[in-house]
mmCIF file of C-alpha atoms in Angstrom:
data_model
loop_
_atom_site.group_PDB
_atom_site.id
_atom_site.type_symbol
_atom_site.label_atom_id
_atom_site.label_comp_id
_atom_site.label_asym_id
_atom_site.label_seq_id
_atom_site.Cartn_x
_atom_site.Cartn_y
_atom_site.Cartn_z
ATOM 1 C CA UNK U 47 58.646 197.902 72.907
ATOM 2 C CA UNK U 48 56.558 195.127 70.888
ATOM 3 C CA UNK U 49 57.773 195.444 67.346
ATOM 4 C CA UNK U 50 54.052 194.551 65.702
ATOM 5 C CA UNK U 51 52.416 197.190 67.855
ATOM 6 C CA UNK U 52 54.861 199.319 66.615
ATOM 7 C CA UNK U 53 54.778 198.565 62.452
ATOM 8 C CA UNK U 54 50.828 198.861 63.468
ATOM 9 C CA UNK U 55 51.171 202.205 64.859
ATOM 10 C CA UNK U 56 53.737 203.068 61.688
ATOM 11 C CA UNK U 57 51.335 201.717 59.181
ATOM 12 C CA UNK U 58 49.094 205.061 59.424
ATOM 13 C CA UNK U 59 50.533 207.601 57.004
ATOM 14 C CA UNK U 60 49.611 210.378 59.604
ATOM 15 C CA UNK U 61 50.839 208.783 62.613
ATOM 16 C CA UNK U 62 54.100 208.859 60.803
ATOM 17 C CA UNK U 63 53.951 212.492 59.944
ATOM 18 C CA UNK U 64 52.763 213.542 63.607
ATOM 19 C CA UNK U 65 56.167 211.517 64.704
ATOM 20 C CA UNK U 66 58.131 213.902 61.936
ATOM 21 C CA UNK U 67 56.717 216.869 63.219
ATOM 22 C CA UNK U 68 57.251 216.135 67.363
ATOM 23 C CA UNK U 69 60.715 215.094 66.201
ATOM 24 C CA UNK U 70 61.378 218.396 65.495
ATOM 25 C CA UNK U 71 60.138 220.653 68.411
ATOM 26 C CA UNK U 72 57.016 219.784 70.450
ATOM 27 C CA UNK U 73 53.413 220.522 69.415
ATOM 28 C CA UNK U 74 49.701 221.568 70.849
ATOM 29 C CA UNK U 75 46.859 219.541 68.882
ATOM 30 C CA UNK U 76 45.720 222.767 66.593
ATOM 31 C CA UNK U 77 49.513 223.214 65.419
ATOM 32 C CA UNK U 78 49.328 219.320 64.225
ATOM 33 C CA UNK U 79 45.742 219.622 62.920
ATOM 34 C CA UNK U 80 46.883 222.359 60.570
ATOM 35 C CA UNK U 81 50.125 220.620 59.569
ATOM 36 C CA UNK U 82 47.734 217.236 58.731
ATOM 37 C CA UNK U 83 45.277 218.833 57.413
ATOM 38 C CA UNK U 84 43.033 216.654 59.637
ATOM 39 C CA UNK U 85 40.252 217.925 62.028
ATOM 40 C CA UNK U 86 41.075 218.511 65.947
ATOM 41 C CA UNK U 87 39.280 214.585 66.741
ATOM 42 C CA UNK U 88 41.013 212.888 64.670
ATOM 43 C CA UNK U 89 44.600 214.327 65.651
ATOM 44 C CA UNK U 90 43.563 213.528 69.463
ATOM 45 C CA UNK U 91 42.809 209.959 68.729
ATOM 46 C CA UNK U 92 46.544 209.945 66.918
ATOM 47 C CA UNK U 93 47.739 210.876 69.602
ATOM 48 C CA UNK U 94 46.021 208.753 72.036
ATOM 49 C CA UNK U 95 47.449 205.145 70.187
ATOM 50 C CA UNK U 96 50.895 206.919 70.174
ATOM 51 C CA UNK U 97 50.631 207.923 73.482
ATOM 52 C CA UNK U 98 49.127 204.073 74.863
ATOM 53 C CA UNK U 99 51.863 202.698 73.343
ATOM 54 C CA UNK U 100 55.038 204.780 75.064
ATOM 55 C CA UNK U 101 56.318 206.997 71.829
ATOM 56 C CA UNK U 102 55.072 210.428 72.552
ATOM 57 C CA UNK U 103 53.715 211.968 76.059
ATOM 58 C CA UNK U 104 53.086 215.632 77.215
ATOM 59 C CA UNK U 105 53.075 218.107 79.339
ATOM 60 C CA UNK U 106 50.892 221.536 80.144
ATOM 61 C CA UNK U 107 52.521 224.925 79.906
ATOM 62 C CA UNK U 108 52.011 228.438 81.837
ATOM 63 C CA UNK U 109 48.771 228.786 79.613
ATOM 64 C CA UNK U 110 47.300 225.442 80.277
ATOM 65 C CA UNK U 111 48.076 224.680 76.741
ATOM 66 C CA UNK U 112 48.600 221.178 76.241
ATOM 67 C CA UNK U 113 52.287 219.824 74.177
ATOM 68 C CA UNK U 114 52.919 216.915 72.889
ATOM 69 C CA UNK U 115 56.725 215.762 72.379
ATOM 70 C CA UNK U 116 58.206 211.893 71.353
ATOM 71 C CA UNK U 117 59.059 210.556 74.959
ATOM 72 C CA UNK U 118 62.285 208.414 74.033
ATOM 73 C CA UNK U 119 64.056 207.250 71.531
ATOM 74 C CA UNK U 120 63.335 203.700 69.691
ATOM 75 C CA UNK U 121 64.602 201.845 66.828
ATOM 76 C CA UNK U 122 62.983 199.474 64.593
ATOM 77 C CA UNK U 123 64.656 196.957 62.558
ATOM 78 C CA UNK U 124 62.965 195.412 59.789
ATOM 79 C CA UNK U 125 64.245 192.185 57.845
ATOM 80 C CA UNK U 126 62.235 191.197 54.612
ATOM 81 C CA UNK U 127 64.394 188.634 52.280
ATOM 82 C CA UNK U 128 63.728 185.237 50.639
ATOM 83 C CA UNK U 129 65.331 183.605 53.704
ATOM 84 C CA UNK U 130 63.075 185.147 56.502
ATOM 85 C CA UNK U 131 61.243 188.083 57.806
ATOM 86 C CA UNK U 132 61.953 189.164 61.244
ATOM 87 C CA UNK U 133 61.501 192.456 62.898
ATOM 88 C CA UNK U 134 63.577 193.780 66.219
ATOM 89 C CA UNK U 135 62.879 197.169 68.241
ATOM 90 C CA UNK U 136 65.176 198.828 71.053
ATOM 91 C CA UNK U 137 66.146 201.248 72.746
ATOM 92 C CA UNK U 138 69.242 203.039 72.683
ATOM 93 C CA UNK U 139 72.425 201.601 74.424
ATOM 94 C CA UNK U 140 74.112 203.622 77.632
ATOM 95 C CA UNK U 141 76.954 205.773 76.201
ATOM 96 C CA UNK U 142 78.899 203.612 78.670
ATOM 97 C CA UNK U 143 78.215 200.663 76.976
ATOM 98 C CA UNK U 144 81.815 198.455 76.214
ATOM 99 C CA UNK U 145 80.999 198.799 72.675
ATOM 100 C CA UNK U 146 84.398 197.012 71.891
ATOM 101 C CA UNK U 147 83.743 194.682 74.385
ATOM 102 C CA UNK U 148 80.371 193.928 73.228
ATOM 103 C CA UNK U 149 81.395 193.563 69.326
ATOM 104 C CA UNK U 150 84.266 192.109 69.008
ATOM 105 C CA UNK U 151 83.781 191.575 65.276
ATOM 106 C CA UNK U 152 83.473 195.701 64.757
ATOM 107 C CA UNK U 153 86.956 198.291 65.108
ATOM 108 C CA UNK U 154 85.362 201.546 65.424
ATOM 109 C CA UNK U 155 87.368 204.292 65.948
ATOM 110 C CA UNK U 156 86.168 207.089 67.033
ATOM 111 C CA UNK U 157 88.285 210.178 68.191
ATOM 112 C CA UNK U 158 87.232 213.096 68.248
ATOM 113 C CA UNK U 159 89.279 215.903 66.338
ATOM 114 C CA UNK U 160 90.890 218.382 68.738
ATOM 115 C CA UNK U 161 89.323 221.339 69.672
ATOM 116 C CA UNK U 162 91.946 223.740 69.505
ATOM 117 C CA UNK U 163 94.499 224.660 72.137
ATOM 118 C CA UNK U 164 93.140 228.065 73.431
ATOM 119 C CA UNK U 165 96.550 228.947 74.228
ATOM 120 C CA UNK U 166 98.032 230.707 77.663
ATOM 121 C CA UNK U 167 95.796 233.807 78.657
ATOM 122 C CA UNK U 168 98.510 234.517 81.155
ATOM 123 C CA UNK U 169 99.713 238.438 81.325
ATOM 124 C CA UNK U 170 103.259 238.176 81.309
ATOM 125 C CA UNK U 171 104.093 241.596 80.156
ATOM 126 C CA UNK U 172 104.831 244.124 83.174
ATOM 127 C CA UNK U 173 102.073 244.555 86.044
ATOM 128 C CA UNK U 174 100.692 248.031 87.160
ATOM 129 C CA UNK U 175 98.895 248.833 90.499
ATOM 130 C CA UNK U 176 96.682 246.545 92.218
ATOM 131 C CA UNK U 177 93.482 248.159 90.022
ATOM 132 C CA UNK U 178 95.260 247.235 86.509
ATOM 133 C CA UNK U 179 96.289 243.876 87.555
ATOM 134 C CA UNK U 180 92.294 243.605 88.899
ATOM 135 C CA UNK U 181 91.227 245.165 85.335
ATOM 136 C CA UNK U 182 93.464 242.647 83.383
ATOM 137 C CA UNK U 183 92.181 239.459 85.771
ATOM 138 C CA UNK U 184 88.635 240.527 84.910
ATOM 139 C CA UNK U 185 89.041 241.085 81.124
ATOM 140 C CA UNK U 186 91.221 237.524 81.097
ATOM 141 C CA UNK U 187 88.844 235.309 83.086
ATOM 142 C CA UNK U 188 86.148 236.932 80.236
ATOM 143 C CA UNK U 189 88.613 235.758 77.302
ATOM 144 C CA UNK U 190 89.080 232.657 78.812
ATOM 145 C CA UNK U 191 85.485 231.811 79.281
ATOM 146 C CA UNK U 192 84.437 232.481 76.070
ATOM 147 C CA UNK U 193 87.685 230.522 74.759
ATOM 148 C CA UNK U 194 86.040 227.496 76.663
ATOM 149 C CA UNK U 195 82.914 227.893 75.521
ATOM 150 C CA UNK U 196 83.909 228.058 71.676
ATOM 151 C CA UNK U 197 85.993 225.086 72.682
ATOM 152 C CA UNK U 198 82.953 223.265 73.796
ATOM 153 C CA UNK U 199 80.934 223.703 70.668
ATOM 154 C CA UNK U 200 83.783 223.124 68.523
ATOM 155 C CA UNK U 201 84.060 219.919 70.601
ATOM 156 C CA UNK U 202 80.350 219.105 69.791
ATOM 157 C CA UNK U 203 80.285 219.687 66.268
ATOM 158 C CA UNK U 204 83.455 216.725 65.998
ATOM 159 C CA UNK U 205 81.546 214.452 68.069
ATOM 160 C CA UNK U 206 78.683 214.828 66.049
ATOM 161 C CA UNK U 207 80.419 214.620 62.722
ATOM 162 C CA UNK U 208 82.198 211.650 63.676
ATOM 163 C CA UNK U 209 79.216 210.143 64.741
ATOM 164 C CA UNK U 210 77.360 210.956 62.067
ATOM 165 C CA UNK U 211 79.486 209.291 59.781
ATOM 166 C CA UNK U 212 80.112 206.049 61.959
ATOM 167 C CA UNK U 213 75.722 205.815 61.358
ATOM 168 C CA UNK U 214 76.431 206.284 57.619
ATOM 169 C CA UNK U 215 79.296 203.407 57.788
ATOM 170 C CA UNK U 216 76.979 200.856 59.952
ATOM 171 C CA UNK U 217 74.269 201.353 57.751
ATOM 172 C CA UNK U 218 75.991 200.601 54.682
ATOM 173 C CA UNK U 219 77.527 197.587 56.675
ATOM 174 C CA UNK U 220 74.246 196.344 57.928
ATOM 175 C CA UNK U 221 73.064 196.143 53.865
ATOM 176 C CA UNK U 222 76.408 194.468 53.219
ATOM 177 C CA UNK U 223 75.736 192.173 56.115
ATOM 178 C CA UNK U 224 72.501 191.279 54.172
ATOM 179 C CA UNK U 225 73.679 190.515 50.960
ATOM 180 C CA UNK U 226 76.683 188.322 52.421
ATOM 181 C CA UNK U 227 73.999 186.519 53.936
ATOM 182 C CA UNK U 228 71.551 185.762 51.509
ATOM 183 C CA UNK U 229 74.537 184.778 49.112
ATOM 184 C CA UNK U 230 75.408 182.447 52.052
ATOM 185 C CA UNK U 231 72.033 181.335 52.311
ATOM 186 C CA UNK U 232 71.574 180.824 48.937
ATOM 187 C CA UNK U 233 74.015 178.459 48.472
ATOM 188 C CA UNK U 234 72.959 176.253 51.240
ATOM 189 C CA UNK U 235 69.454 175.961 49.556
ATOM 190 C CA UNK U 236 71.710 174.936 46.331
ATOM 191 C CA UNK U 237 72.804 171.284 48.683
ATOM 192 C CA UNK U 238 69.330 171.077 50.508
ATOM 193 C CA UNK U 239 66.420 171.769 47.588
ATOM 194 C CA UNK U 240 64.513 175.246 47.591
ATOM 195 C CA UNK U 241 62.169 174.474 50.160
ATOM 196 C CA UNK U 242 64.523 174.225 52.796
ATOM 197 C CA UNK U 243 64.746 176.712 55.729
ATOM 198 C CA UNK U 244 68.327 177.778 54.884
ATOM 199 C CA UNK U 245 68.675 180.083 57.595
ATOM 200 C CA UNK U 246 67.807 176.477 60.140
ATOM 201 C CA UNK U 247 70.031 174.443 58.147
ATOM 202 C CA UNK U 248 72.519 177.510 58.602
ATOM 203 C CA UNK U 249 72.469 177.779 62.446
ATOM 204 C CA UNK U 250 72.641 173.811 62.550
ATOM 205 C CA UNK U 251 75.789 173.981 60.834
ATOM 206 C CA UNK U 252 77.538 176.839 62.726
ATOM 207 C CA UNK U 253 76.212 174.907 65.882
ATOM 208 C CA UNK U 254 77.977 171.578 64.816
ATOM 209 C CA UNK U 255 81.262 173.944 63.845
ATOM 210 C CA UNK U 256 80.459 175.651 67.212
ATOM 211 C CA UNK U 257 80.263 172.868 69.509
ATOM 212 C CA UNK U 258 81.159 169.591 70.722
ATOM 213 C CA UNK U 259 78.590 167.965 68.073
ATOM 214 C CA UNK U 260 76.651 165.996 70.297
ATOM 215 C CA UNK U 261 72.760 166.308 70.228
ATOM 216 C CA UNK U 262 72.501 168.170 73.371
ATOM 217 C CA UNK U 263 74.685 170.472 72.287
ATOM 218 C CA UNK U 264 73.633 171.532 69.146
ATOM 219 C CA UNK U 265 69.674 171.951 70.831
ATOM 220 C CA UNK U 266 70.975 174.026 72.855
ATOM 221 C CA UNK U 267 73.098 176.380 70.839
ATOM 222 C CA UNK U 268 70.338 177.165 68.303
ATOM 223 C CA UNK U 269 67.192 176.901 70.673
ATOM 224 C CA UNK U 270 64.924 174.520 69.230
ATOM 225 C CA UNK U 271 63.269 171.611 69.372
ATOM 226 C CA UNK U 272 65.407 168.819 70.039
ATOM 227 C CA UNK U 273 63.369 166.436 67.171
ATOM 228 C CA UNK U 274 63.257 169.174 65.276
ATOM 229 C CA UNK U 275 67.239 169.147 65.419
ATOM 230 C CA UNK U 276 67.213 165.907 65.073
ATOM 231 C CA UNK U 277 65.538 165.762 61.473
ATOM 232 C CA UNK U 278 67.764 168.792 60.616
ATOM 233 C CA UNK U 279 71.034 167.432 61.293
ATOM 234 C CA UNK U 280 69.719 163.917 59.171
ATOM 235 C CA UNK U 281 68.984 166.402 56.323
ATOM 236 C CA UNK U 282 72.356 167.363 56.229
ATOM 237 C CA UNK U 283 73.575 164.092 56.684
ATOM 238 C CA UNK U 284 71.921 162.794 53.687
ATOM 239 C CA UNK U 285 73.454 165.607 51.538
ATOM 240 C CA UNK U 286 76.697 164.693 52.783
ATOM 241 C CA UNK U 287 77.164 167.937 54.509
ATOM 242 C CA UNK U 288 77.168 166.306 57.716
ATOM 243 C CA UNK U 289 78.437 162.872 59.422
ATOM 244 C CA UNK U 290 77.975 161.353 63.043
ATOM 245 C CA UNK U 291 80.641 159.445 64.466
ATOM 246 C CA UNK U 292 80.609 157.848 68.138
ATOM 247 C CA UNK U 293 77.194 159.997 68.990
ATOM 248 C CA UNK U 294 78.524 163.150 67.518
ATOM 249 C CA UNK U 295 78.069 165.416 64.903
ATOM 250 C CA UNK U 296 80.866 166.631 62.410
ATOM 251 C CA UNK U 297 81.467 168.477 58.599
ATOM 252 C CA UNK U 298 81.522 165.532 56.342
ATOM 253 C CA UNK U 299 84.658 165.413 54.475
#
């Protein structure tokens, strides 16, 4: 999903509070017109731009009553700083995903707490005729379900815990993420002047660190254009951050 259509679509207080509201159980257009406070029209043409735009759909019931739910999941990423503004939308990754794999940089561990051992329901004590041991096989296989099922929730509720403090943790490491950075960034604006794009400078350094340091190289690890690489890598050069030797790139020092 575009990321502008969607801070447009955000930018309208009651868009935002429709979204709330379908988050939390689906709804016909009256139900949202009394929680907005907002006539029957205007709700519809809310709910048209959400609905062009992929967030929410619907579907009729038994009473040709018309609900209106959020179709999928979606997050939006916004960076604001002194280095850069960039915004990033997605969808949620398969539960299959490698996440390990994927980023190597993170250790998350995540197992879930047991939930319970439900024990042996066997009936070990002396057997009577062939109607008590059917009367004790019932009543068992009824234990035993409703051990499972217990188990399953309690399962549920650990997943969910441990997950919901894993989204606490990467949240807290995304903000110290962004302070390491602009600390980092800061400093290369310190060797380059203040109008410098410290994040480019950044990237061209990494690159050079990254690479084999020839031109070609560098272009394509950061994805730019190649003159414009070529004027960034002098900059460095003439703040002794950077030196060429035999057609290559290197730290100076």
């Amino acid at each position: 999903m575009d990321s502008a259509v969607l801070l447009d679509l955000l930018g309208n207080e009651n868009r935002r509070r429709i979204l709330r509201l379908l988050s939390h159980k689906p709804c016909y257009v009256t139900e949202i017109s009394e929680y907005l406070g907002v006539s029957p029209k205007a709700v519809i043409d809310h709910l048209r731009k959400l609905e062009d735009a992929g967030l929410i759909e619907s579907h009729t019931d038994d009473r040709r009553r018309k609900y209106f739910h959020i179709a999928r999941d979606v997050r939006l990423e916004v960076n604001v700083s002194r280095h850069g503004f960039g915004t990033k939308s997605a969808y949620p990754a398969n539960p299959s995903l490698d996440i390990q794999g994927r980023c190597p940089h993170m250790h998350i561990d995540l197992e879930l707490r047991s939930a319970g051992d439900n024990g042996d329901n066997e009936d070990n004590g002396e057997s009577g005729g062939d109607n008590d041991r059917d009367g004790d096989a019932t009543t068992g296989d009824g234990d035993r379900g409703g051990d499972d099922s217990r188990g399953d929730l309690a399962q549920l509720a650990a997943e969910f815990d441990e997950l919901q403090d894993l989204e606490n943790e990467l949240s807290l490491a995304q903000r110290w993420v962004h302070g390491r950075m602009s600390e980092l960034l800061d400093r290369v604006n310190d060797r380059l002047g203040v109008d410098a794009d410290s994040r480019f400078y950044a990237k061209l350094l990494a690159a050079v660190t990254s690479t084999d340091g020839s031109h070609r190289a560098v272009v394509e690890e950061v994805d730019a254009d190649p003159q414009a690489v070529e004027d960034g890598l002098q900059r460095l050069a003439d703040a002794d951050l950077l030196a060429r030797e035999s057609g290559r790139w290197r730290l100076a020092g």
